[in-house]
PDB file of C-alpha atoms in Angstrom:
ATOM      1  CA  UNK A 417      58.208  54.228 -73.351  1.00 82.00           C
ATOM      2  CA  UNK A 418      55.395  52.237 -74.177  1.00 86.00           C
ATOM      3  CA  UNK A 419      55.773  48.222 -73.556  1.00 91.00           C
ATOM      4  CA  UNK A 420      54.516  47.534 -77.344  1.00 92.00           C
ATOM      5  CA  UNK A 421      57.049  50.113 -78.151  1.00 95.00           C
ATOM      6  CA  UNK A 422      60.045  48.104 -76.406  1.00 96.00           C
ATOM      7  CA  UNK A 423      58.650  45.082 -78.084  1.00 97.00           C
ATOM      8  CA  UNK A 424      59.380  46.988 -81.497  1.00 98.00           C
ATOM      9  CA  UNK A 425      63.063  47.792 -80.731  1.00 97.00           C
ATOM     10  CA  UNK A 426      63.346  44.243 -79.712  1.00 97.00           C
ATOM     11  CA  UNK A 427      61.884  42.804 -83.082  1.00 97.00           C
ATOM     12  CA  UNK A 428      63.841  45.267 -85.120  1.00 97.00           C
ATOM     13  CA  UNK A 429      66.695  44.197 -83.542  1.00 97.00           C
ATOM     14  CA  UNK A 430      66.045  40.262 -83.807  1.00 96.00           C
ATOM     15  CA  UNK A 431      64.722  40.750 -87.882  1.00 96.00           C
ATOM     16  CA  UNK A 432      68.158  42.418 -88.185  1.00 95.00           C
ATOM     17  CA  UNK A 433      66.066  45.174 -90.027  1.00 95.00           C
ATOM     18  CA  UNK A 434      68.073  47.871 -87.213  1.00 96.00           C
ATOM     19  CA  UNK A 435      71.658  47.428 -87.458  1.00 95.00           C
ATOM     20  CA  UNK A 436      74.922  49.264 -85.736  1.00 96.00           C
ATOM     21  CA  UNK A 437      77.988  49.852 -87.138  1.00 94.00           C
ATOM     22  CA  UNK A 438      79.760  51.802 -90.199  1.00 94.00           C
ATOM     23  CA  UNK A 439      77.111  52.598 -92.844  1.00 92.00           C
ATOM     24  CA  UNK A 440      77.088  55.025 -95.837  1.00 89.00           C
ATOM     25  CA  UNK A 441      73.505  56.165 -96.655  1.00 82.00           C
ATOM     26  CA  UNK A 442      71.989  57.251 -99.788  1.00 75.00           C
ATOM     27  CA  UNK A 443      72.218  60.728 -98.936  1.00 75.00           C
ATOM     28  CA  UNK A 444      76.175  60.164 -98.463  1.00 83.00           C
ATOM     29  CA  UNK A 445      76.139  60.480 -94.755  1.00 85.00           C
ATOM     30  CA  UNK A 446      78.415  58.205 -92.693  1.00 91.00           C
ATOM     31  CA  UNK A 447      76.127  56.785 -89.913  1.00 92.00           C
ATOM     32  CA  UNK A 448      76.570  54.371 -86.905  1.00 95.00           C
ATOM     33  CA  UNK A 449      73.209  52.663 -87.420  1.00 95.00           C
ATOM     34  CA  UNK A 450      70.841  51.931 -90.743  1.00 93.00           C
ATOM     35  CA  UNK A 451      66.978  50.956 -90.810  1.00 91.00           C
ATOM     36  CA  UNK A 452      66.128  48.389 -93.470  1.00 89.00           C
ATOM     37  CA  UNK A 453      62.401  47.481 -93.693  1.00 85.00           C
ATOM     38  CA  UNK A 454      63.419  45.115 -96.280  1.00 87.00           C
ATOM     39  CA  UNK A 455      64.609  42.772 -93.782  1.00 93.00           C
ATOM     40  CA  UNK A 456      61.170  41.289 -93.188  1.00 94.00           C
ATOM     41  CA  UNK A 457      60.941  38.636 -95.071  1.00 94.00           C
ATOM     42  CA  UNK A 458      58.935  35.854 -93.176  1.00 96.00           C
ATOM     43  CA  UNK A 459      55.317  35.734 -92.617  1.00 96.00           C
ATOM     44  CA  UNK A 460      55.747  35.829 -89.310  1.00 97.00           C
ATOM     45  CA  UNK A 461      57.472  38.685 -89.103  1.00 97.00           C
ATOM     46  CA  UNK A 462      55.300  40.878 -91.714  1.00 96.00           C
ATOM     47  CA  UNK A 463      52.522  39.630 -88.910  1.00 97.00           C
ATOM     48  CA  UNK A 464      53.953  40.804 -86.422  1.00 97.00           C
ATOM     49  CA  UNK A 465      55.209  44.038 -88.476  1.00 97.00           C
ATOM     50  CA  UNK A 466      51.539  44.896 -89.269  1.00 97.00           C
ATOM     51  CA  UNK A 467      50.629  44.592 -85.846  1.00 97.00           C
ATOM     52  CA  UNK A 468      53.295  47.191 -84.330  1.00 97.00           C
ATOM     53  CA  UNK A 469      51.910  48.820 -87.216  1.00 97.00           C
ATOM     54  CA  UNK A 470      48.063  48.646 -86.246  1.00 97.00           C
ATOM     55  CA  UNK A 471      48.813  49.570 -82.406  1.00 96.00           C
ATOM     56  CA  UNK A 472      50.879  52.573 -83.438  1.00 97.00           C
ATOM     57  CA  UNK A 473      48.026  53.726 -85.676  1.00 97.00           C
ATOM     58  CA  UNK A 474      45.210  53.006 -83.438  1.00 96.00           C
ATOM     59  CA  UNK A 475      46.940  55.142 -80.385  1.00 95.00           C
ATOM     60  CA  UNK A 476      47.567  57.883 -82.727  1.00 94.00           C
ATOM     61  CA  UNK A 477      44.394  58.215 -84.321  1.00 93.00           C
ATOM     62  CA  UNK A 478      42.028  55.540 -83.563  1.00 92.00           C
ATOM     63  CA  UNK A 479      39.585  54.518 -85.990  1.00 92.00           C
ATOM     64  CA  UNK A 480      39.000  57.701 -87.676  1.00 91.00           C
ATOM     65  CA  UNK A 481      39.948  56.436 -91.227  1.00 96.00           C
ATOM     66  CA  UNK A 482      39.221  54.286 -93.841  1.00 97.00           C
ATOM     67  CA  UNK A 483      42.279  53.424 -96.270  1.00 98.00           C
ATOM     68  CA  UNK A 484      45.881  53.094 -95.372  1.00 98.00           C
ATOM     69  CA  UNK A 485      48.522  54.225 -98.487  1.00 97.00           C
ATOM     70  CA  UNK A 486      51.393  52.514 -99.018  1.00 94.00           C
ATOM     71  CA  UNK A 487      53.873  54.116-101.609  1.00 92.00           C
ATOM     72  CA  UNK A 488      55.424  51.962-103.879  1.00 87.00           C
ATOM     73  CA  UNK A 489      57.188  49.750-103.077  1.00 85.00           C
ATOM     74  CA  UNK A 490      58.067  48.971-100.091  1.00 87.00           C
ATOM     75  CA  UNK A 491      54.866  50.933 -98.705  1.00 91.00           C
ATOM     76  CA  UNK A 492      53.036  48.123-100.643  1.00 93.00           C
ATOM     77  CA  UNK A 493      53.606  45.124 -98.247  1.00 94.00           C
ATOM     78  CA  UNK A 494      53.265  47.359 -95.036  1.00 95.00           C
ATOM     79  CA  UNK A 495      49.935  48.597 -96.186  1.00 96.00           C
ATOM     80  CA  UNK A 496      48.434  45.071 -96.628  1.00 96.00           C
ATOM     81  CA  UNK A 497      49.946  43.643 -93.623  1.00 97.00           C
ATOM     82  CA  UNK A 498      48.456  46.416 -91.413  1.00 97.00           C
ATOM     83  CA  UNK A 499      44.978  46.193 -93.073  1.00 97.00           C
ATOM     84  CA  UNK A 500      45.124  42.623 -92.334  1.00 97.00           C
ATOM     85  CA  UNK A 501      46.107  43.333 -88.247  1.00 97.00           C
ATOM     86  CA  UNK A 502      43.899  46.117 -88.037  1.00 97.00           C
ATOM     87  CA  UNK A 503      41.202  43.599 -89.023  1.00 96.00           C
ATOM     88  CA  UNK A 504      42.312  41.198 -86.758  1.00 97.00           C
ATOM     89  CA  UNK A 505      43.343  43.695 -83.358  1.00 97.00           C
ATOM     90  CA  UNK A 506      40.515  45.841 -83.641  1.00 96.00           C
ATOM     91  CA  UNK A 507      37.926  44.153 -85.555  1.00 96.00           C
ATOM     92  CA  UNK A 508      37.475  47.284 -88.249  1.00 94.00           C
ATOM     93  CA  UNK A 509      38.155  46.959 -92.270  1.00 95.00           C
ATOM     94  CA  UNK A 510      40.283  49.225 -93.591  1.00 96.00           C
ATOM     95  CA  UNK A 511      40.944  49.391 -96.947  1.00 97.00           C
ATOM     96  CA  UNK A 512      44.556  49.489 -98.593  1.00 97.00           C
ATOM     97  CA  UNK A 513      45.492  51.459-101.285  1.00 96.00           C
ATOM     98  CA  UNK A 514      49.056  51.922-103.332  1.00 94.00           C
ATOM     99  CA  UNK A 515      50.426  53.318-106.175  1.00 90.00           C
ATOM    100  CA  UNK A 516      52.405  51.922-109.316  1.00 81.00           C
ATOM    101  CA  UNK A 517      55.696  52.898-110.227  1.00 66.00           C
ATOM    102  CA  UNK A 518      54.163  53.168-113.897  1.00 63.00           C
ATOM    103  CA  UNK A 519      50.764  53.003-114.758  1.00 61.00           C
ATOM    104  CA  UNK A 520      48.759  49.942-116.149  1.00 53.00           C
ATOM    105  CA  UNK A 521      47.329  50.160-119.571  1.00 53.00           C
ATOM    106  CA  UNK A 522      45.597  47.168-119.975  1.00 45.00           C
ATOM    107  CA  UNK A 523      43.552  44.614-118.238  1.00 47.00           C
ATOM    108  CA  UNK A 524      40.563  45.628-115.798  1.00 46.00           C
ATOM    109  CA  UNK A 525      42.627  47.151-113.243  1.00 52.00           C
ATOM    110  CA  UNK A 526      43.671  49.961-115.614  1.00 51.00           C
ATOM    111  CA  UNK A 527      45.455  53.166-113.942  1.00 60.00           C
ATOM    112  CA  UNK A 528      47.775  54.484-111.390  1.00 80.00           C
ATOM    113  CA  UNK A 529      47.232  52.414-108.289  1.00 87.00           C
ATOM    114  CA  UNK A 530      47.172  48.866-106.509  1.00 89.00           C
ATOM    115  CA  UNK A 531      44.059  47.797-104.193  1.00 91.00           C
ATOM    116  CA  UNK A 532      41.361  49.697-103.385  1.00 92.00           C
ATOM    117  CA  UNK A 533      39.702  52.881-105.806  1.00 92.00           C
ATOM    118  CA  UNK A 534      40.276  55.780-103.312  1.00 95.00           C
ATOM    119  CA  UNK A 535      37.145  57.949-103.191  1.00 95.00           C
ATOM    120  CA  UNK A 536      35.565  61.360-102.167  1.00 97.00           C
ATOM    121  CA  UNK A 537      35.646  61.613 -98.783  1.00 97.00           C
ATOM    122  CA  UNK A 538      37.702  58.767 -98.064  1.00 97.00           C
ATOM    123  CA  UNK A 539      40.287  59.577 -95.260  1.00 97.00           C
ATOM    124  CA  UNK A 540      43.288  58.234 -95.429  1.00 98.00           C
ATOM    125  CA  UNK A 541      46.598  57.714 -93.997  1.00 97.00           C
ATOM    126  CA  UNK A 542      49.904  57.216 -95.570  1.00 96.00           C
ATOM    127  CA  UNK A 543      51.727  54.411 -94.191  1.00 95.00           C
ATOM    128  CA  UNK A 544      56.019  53.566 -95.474  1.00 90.00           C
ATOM    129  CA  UNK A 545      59.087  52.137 -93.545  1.00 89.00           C
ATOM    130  CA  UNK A 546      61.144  54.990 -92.608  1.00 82.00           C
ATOM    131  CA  UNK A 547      61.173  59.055 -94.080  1.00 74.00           C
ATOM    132  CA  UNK A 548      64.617  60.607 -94.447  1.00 63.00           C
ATOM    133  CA  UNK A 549      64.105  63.133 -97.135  1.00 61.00           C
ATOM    134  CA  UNK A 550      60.443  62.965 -97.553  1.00 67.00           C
ATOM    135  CA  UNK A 551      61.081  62.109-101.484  1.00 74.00           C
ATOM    136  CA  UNK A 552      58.240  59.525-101.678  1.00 77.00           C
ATOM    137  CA  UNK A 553      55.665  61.562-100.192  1.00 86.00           C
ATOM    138  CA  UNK A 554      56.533  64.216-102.967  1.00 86.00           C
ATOM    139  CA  UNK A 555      55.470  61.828-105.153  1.00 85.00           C
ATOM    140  CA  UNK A 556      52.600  60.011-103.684  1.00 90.00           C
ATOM    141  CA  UNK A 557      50.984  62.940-102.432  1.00 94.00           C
ATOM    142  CA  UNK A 558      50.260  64.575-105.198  1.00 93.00           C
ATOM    143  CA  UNK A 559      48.620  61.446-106.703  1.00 93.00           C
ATOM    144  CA  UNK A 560      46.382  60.709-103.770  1.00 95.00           C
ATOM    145  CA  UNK A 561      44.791  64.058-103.735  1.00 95.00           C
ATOM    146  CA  UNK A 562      44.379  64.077-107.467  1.00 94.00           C
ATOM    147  CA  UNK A 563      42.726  60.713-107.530  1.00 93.00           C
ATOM    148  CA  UNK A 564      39.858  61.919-105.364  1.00 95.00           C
ATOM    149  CA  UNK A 565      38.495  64.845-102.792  1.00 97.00           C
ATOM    150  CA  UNK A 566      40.102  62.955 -99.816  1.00 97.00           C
ATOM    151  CA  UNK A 567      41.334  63.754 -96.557  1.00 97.00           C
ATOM    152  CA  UNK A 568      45.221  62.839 -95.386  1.00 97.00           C
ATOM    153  CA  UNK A 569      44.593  62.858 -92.011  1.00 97.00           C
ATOM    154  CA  UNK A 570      48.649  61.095 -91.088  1.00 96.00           C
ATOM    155  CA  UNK A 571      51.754  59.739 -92.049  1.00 96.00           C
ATOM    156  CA  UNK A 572      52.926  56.462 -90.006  1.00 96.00           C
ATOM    157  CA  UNK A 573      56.470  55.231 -90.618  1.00 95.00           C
ATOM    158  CA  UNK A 574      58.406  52.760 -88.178  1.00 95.00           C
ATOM    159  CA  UNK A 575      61.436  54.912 -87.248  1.00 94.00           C
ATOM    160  CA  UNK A 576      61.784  58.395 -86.517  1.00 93.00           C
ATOM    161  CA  UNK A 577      65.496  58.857 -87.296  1.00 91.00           C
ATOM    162  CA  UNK A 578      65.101  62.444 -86.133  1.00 92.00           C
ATOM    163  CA  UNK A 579      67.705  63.704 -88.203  1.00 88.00           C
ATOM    164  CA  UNK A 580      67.914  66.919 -90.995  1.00 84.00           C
ATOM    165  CA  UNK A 581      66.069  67.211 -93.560  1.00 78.00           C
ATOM    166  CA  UNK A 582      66.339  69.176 -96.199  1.00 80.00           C
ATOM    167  CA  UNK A 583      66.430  72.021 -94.101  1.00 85.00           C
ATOM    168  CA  UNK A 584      67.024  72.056 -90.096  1.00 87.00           C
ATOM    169  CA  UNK A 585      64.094  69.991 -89.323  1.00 89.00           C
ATOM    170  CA  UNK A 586      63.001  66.270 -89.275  1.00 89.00           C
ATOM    171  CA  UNK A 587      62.056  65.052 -92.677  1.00 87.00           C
ATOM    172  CA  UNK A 588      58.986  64.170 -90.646  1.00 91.00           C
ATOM    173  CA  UNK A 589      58.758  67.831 -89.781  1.00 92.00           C
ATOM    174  CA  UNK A 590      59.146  69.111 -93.226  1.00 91.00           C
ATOM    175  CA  UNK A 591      56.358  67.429 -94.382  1.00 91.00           C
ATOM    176  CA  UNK A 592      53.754  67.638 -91.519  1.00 93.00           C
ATOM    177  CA  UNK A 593      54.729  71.379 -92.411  1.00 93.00           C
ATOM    178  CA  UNK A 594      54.647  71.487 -96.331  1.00 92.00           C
ATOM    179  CA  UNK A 595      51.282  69.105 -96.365  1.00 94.00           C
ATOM    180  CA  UNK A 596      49.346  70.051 -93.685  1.00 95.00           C
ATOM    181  CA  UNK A 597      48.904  66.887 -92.124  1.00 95.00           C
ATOM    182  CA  UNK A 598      50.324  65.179 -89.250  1.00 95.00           C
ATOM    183  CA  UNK A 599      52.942  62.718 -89.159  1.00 95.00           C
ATOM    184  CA  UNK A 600      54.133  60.134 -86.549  1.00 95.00           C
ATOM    185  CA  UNK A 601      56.809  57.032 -86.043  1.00 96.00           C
ATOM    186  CA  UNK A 602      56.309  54.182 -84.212  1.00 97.00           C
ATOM    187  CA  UNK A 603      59.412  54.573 -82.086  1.00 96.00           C
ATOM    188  CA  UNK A 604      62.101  57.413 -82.751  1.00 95.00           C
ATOM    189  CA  UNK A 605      65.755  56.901 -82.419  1.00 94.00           C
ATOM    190  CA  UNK A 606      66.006  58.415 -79.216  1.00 94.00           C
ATOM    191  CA  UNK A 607      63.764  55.963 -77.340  1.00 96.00           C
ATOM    192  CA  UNK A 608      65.610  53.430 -79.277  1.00 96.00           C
ATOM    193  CA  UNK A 609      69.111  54.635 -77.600  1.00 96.00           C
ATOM    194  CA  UNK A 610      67.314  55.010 -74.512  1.00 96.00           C
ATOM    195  CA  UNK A 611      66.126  51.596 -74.319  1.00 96.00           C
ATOM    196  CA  UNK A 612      68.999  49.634 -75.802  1.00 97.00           C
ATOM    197  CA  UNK A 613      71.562  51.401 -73.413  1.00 96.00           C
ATOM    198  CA  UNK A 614      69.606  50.660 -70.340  1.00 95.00           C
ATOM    199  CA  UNK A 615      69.846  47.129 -72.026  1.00 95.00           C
ATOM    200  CA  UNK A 616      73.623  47.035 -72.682  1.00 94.00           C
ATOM    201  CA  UNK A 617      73.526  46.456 -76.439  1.00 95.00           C
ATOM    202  CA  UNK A 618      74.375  50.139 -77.123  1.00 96.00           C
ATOM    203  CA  UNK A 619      78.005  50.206 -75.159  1.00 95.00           C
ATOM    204  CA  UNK A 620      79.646  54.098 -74.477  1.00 94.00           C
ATOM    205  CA  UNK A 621      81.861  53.495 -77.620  1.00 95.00           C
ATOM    206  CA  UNK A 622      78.489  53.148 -79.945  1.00 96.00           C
ATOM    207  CA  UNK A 623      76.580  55.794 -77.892  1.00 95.00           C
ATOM    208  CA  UNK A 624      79.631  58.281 -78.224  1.00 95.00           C
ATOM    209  CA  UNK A 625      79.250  58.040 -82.003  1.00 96.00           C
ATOM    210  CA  UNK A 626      75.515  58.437 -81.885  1.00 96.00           C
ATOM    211  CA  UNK A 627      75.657  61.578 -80.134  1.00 95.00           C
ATOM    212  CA  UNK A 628      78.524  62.796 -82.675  1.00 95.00           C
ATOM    213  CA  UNK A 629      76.571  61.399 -85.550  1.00 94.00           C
ATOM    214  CA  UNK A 630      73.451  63.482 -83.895  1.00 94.00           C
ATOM    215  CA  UNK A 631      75.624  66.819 -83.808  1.00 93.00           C
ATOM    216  CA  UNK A 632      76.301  67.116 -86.633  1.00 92.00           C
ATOM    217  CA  UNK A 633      72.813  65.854 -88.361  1.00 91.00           C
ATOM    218  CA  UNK A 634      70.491  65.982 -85.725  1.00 90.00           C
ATOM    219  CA  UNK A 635      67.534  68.056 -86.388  1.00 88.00           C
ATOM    220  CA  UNK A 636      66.112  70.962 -84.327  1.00 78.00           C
ATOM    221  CA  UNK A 637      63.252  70.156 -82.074  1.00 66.00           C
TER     222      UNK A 637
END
């Protein structure tokens, strides 16, 4: 695994944003670890978020794009923090770009989205914390290619939790296959237990219910 990769486990793990233990998600599932992107909170660590952000994006697909999308809302602050890094890491402008929950009817920024007007031929990629059922890219999808002849070229979310879908697959899966366009994590939950067993903060009792959790709702490769 990548060092900048370890680096991300290890921030995760220090913003409390990964935690272990007895957790009921919002699809009703009982799981031994959550993801919580709302846990950065200082500016150092939405800094340092964009940056893990930037890398990820620039080893995936390196400067072939021009806007990143952030859904609303907690795509929002990701999107801006990674425009900023990208700036700063790589020394290109990107442009961010998000949508509203409901539209603006007044004033001069009138319409559906935050940031920058998305335009023909723009190419973009869509940028949010962590996909489980792939709900807001049914929703932000849609919008982005309506707003203007543009090119998805990715989806980049944090965590991978490699897990079902609606159907057998990775949410991640789903939509690289109902979209056409690729999609990628910055680490997936795998590396994760890799790395923090090797590291003794995932003990046999925590990895034994990872591996049950991962029987019953892992997703097929």
């Amino acid at each position: 695994m990548d060092s900048y990769k370890k680096e991300f486990v290890d921030f995760m793990l220090e913003s409390q944003a990964l935690k272990f233990g007895d957790f009921t998600l919002k699809s009703g599932r009982k799981s031994p670890f959550f993801m919580n992107a709302g846990a950065y909170v200082t500016g150092s660590q939405l800094r340092r978020l964009g940056e893990f952000y930037a890398r990820a994006i620039h080893d995936k697909y390196g400067d072939d794009f021009d806007v990143l999308f952030g859904p609303a809302y907690k795509g929002i602050p990701i999107a801006v923090v990674t425009a900023a890094a990208y700036s700063d890491l790589y020394n290109k402008e990107v442009r961010y770009c998000s949508d509203r929950k409901e539209e603006k009817d007044h004033g001069a920024d009138k319409g559906s989205f935050l940031g920058s007007k998305l335009q023909d031929g723009d190419r973009v990629i869509m940028i949010e914390d962590v996909t489980t059922s792939g709900k807001s890219m049914e929703e932000t999808v849609p919008k982005v290619r309506g707003a203007a002849d543009v090119e998805i070229k990715g989806l980049m979310v944090s965590l991978n939790r490699q897990e079902k879908g609606k159907s057998e697959q990775s949410a991640l899966d789903e939509i690289k296959d109902l979209y056409g366009f690729d999609t990628a994590a910055i680490v997936a939950m795998d590396e994760v237990v890799e790395y923090l067993t090797e590291k003794n903060v995932i003990d046999d009792e925590l990895a034994g219910r990872i591996a049950k959790y991962y029987e019953q709702y892992g997703a097929k490769k």
